mmCIF file of C-alpha atoms in Angstrom:
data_model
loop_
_atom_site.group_PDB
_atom_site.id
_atom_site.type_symbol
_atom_site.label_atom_id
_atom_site.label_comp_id
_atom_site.label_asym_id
_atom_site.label_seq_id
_atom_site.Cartn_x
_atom_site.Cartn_y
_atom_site.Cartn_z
ATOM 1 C CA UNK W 1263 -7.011 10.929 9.437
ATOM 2 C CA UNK W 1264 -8.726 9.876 12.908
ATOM 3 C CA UNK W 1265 -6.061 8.506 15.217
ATOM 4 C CA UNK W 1266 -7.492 7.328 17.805
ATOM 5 C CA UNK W 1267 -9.006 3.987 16.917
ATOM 6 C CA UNK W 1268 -5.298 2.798 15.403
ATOM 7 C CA UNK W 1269 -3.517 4.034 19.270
ATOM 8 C CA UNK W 1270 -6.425 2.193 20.978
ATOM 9 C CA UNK W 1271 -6.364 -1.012 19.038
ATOM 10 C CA UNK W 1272 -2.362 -0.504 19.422
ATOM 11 C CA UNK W 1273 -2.267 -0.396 22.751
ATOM 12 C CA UNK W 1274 -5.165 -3.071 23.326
ATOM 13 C CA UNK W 1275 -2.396 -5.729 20.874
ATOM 14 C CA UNK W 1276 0.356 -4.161 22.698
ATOM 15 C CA UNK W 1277 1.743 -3.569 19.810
ATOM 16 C CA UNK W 1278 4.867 -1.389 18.624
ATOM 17 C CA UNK W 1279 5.514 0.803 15.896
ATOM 18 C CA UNK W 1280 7.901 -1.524 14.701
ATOM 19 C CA UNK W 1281 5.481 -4.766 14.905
ATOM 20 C CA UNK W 1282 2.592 -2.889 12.951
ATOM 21 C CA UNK W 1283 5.161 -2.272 10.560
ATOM 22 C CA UNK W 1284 6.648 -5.631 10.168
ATOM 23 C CA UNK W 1285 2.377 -6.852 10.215
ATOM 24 C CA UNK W 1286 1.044 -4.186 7.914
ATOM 25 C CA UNK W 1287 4.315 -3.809 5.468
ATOM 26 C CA UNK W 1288 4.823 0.102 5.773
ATOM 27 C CA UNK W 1289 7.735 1.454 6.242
ATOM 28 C CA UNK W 1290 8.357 2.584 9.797
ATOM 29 C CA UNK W 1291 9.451 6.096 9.591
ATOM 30 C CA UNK W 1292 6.083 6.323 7.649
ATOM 31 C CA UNK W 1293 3.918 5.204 10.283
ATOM 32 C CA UNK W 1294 5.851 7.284 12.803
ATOM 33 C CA UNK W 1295 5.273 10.193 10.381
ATOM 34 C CA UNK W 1296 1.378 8.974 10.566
ATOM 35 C CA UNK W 1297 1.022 8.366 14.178
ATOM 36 C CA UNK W 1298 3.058 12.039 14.921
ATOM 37 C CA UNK W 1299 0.618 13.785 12.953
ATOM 38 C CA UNK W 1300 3.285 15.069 10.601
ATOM 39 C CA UNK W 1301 1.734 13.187 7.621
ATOM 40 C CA UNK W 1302 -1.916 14.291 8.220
ATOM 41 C CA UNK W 1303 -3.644 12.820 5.076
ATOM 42 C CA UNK W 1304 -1.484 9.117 4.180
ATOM 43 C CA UNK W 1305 -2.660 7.330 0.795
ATOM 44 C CA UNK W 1306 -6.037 5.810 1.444
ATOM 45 C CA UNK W 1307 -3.604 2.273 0.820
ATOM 46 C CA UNK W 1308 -1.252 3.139 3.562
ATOM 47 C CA UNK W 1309 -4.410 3.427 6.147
ATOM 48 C CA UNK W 1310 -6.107 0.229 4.891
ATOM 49 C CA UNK W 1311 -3.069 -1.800 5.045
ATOM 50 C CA UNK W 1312 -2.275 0.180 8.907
ATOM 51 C CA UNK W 1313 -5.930 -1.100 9.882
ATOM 52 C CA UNK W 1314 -5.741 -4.459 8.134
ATOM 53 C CA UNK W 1315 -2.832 -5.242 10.283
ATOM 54 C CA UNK W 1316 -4.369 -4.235 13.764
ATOM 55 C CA UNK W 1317 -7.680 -6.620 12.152
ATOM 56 C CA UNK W 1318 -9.527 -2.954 12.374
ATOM 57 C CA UNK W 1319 -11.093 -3.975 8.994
ATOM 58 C CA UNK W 1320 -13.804 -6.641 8.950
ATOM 59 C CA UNK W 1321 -12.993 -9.996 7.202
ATOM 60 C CA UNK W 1322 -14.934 -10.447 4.219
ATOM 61 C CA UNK W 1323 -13.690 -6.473 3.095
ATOM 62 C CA UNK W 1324 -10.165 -7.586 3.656
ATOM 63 C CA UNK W 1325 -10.317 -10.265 1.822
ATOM 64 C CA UNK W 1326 -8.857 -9.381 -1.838
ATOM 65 C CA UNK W 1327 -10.733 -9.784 -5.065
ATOM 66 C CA UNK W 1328 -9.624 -13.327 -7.242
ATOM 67 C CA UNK W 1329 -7.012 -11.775 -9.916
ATOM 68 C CA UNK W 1330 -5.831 -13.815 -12.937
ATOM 69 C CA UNK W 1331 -3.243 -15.794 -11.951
ATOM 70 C CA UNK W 1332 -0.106 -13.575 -14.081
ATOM 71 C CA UNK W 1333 -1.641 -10.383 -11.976
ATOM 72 C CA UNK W 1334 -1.330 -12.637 -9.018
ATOM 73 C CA UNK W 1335 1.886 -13.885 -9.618
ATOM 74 C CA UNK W 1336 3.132 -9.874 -10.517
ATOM 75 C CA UNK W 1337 1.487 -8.888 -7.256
ATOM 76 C CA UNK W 1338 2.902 -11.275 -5.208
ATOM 77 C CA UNK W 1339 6.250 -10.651 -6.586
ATOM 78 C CA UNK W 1340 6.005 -7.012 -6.355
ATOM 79 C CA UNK W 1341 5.079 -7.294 -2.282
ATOM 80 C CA UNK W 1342 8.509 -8.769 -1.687
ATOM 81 C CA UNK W 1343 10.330 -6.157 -2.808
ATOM 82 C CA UNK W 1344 12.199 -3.750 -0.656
ATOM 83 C CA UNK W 1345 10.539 0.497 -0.914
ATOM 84 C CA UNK W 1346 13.301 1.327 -2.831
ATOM 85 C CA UNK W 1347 12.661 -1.210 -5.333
ATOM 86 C CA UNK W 1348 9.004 -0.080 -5.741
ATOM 87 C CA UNK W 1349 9.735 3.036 -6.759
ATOM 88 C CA UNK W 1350 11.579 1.381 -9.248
ATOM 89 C CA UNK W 1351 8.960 -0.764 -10.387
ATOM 90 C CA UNK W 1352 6.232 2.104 -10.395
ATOM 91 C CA UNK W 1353 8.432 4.622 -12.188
ATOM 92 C CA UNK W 1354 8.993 2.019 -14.962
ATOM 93 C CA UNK W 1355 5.395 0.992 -15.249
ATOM 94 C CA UNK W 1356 4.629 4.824 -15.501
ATOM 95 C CA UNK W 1357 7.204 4.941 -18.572
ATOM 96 C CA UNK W 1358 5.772 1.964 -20.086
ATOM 97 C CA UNK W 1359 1.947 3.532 -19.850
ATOM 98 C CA UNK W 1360 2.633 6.411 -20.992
ATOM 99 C CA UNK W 1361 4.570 5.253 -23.894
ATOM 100 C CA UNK W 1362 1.613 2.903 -24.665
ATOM 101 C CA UNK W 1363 -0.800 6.239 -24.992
ATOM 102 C CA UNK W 1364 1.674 7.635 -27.174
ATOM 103 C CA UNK W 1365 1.313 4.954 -28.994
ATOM 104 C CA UNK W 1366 -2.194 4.670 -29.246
ATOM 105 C CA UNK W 1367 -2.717 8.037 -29.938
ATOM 106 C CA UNK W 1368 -0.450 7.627 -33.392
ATOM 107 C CA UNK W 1369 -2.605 5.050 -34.464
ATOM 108 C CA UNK W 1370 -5.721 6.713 -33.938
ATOM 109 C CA UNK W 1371 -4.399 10.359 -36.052
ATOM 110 C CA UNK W 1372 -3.890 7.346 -38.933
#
């Protein structure tokens, strides 16, 4: 991952570690990992939501496609929760997939 636009526009905000994270909702150990180098390659998410926050990312791209209102609501809710929580929230939504192919599959055999 290239660097050196995120410490320019950084340091052109004045901005800390700690306010990009607060702005761009990442954790801050993770972008300190990022910024250190000793995460070379963060989810393509993590970057977009790093350059979102320091307006790196033109407008109309950052501007999120209209959802139906219950994936709305579901995203909205899920953004408030804590990391820990997340992983909850993905591991469970994992389960539930998976057990939905299972599922699936049965029915087709039939």
């Amino acid at each position: 991952m290239e660097l050196q636009p995120i410490r320019l526009a950084l340091k052109e905000k004045k901005m800390t570690y700690e306010e990009l994270s607060k702005k761009s909702n990442i954790p801050l150990g993770t972008i300190k990992r990022i910024m250190s180098g000793i995460t070379p390659d963060p989810r393509e998410s993590t970057v977009y939501a790093i350059k979102e926050a320091l307006e790196l990312i033109p407008k109309e791209k950052s501007q999120p496609a209209l959802l139906p209102q219950d994936e709305q609501k579901l995203l909205d809710t899920y953004r408030k929760l804590d990391t820990v929580n997340k992983m909850h929230v993905s591991a469970y939504a994992e389960i539930r997939l998976e057990e939905q192919e299972k599922s699936a599959s049965i029915f087709r055999r039939k």
